PDB file of C-alpha atoms in Angstrom:
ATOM      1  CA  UNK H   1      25.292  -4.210  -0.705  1.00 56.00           C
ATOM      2  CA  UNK H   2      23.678  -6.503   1.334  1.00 89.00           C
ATOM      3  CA  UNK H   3      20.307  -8.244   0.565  1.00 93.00           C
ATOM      4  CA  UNK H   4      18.584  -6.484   2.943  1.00 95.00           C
ATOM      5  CA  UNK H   5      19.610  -2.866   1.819  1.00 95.00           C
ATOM      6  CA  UNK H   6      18.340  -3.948  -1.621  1.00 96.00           C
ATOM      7  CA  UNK H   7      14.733  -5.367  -0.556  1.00 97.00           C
ATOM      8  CA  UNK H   8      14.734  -1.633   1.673  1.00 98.00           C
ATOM      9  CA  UNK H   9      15.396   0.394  -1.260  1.00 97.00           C
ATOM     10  CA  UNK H  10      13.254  -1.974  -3.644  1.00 98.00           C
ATOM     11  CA  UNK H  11      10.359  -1.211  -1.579  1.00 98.00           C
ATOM     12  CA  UNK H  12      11.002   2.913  -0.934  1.00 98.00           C
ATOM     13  CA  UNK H  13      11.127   2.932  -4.969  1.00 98.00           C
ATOM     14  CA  UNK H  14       8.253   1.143  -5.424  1.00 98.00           C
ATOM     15  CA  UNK H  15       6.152   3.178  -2.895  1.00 97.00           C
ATOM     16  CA  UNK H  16       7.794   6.808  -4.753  1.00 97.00           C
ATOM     17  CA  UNK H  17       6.793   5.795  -7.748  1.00 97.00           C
ATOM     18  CA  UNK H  18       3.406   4.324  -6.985  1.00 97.00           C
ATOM     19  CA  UNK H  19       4.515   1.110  -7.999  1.00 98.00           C
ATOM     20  CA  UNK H  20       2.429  -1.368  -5.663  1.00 98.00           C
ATOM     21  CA  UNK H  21       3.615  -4.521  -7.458  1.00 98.00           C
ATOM     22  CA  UNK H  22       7.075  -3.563  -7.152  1.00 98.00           C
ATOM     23  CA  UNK H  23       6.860  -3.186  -3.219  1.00 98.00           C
ATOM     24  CA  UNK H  24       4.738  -6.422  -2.962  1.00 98.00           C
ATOM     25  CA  UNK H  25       7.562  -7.848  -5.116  1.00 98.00           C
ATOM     26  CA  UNK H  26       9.891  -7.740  -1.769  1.00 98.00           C
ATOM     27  CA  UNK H  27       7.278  -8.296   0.969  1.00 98.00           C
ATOM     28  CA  UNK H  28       6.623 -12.213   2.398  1.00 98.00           C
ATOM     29  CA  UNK H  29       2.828 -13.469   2.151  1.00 98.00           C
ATOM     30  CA  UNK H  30       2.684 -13.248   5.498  1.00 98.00           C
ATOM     31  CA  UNK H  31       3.827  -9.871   5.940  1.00 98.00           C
ATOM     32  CA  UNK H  32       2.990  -7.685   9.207  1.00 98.00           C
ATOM     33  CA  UNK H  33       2.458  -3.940   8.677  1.00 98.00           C
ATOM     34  CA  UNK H  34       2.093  -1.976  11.604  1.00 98.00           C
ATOM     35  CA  UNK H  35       1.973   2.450  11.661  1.00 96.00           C
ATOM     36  CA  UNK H  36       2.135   4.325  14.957  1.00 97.00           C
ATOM     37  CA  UNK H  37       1.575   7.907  15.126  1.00 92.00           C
ATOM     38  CA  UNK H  38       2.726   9.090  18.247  1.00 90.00           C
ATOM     39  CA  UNK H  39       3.419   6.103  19.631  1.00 90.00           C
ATOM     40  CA  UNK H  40       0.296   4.714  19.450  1.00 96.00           C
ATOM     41  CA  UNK H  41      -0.676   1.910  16.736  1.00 97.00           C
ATOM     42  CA  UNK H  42      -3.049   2.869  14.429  1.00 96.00           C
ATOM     43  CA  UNK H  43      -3.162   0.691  11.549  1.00 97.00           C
ATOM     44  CA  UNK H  44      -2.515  -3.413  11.574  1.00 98.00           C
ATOM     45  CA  UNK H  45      -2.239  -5.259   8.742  1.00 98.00           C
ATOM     46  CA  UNK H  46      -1.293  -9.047   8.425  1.00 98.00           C
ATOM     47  CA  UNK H  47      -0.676 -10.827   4.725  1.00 98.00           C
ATOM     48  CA  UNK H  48      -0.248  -9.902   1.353  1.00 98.00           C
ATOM     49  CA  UNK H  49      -3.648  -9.431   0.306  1.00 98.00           C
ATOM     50  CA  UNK H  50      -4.438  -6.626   3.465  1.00 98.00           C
ATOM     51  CA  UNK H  51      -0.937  -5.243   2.510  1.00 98.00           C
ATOM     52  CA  UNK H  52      -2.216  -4.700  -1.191  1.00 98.00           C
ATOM     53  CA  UNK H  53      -5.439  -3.258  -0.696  1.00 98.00           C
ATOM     54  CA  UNK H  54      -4.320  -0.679   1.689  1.00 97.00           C
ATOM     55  CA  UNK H  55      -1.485   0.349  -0.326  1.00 97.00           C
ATOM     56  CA  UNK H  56      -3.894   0.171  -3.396  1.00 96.00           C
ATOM     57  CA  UNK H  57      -6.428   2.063  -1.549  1.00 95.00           C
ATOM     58  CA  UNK H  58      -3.947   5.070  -0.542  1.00 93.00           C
ATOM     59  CA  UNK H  59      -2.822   5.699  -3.825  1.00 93.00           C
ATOM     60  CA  UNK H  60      -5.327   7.403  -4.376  1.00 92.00           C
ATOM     61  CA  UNK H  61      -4.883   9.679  -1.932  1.00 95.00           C
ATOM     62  CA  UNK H  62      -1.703  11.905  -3.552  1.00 95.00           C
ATOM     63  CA  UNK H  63      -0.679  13.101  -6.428  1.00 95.00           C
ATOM     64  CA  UNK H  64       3.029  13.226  -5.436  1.00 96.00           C
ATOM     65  CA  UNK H  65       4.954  11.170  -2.828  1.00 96.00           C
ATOM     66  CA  UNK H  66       8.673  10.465  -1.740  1.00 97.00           C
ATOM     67  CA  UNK H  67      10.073   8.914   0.805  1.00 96.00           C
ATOM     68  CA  UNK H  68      14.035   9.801   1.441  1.00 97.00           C
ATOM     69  CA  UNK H  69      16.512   7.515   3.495  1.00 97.00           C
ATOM     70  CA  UNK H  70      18.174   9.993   5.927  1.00 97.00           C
ATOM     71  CA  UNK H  71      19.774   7.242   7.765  1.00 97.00           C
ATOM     72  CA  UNK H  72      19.619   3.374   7.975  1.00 96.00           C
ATOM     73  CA  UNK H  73      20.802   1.980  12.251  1.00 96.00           C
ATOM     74  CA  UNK H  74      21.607  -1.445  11.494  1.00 93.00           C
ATOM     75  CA  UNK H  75      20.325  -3.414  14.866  1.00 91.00           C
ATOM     76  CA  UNK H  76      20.818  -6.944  15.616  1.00 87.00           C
ATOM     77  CA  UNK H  77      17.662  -8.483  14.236  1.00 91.00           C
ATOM     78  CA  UNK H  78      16.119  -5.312  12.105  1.00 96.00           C
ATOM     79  CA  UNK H  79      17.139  -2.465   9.900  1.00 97.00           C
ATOM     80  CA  UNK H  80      15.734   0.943  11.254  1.00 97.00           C
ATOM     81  CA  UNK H  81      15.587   3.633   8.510  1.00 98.00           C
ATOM     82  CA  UNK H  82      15.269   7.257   9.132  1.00 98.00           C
ATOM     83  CA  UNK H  83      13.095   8.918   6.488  1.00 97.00           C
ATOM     84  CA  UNK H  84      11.990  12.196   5.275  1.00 97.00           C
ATOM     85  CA  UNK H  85       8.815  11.856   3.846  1.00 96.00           C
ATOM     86  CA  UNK H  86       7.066  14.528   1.436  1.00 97.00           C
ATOM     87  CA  UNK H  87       3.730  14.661  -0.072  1.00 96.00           C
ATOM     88  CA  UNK H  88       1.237  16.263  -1.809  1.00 96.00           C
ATOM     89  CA  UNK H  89      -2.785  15.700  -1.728  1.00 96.00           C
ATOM     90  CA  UNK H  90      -4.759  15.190  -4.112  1.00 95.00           C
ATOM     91  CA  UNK H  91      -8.005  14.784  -2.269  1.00 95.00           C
ATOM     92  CA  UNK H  92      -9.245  16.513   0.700  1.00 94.00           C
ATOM     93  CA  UNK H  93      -8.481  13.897   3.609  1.00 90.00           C
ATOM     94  CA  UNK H  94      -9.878  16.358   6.407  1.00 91.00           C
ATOM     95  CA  UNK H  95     -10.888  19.925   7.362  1.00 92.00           C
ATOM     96  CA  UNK H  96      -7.382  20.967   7.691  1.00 92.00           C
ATOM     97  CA  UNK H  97      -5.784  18.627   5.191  1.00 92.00           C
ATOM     98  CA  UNK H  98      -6.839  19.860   1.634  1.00 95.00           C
ATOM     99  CA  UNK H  99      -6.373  18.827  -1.780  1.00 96.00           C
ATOM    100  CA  UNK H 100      -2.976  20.487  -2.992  1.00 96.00           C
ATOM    101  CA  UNK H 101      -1.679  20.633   0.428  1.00 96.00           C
ATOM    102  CA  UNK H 102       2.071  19.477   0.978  1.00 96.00           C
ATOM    103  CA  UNK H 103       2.880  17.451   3.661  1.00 94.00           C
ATOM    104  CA  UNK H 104       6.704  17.396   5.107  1.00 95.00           C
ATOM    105  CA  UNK H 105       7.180  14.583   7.768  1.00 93.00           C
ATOM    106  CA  UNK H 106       9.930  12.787   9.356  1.00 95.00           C
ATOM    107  CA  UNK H 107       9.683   9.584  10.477  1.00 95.00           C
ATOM    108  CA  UNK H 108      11.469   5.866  10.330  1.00 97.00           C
ATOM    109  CA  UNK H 109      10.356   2.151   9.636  1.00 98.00           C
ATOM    110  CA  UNK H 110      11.977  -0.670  11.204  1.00 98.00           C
ATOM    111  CA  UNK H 111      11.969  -3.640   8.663  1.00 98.00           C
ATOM    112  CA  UNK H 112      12.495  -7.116   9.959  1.00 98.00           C
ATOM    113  CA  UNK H 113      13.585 -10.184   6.759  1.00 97.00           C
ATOM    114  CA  UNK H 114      13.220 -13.699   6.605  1.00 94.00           C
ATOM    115  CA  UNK H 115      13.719 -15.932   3.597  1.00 91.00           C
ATOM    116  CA  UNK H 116      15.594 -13.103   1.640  1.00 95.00           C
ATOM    117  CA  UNK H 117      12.068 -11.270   1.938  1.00 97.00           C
ATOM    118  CA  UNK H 118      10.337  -8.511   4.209  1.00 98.00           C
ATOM    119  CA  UNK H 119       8.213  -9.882   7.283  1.00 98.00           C
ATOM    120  CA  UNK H 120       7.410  -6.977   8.975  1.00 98.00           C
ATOM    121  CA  UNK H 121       7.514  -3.259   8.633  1.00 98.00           C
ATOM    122  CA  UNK H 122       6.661  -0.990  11.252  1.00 98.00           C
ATOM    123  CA  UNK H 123       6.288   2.686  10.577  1.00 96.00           C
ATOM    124  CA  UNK H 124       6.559   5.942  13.229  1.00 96.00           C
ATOM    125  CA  UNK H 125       5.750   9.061  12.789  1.00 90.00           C
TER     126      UNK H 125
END
């Protein structure tokens, strides 16, 4: 398998099992994270340290999570990887998002490497 399939799955198996360290383990200092929703960007992060404390942060926000690799496009310059995504809260995030509520999403992230690490991900849904 190539090194880039491994840092990929490295970091989907750290983030299902809450693992932050193991993620981080994969990701270069100076790693970009980027989510869109709908196309439009809604969360920036730049380094390590931003990386951490979000992913830290959101933790805290489920009590079961799992991302699932439908299907990896392997481009030129990036790795795009389809995802099913499940979820389920354990706080109340907003009026229609509850505590106990499942979420079932589809989505992909596009990771870019350099160094045998992660420089960027950016995620869509």
């Amino acid at each position: 398998m190539k090194k880039e399939l491994r840092l990929i799955k490295t970091y989907i198996e750290g983030y299902n099992s809450f693992d932050v360290d193991k993620m981080l383990s994969v990701l270069n200092k100076s790693i970009v994270f980027e989510n869109y929703t709908n196309n439009s960007l809604t969360l920036k992060l730049n380094g390590i340290n931003q990386f951490k404390k979000q992913a830290e942060k959101v933790l805290l926000f489920f009590s079961k999570r799992k991302q699932e690799i439908e299907e990896i496009i392997t481009k030129e310059e990036h790795y795009e990887v389809h995802l099913k995504y499940t979820a389920t809260l354990q706080v109340d995030l907003s009026e229609e998002l509850k505590k106990g509520n499942q979420l079932n999403l589809k989505g992909k992230s596009i990771f870019f490497f350099q160094n045998d690490t992660i420089t960027k991900i950016e995620d869509y849904s």
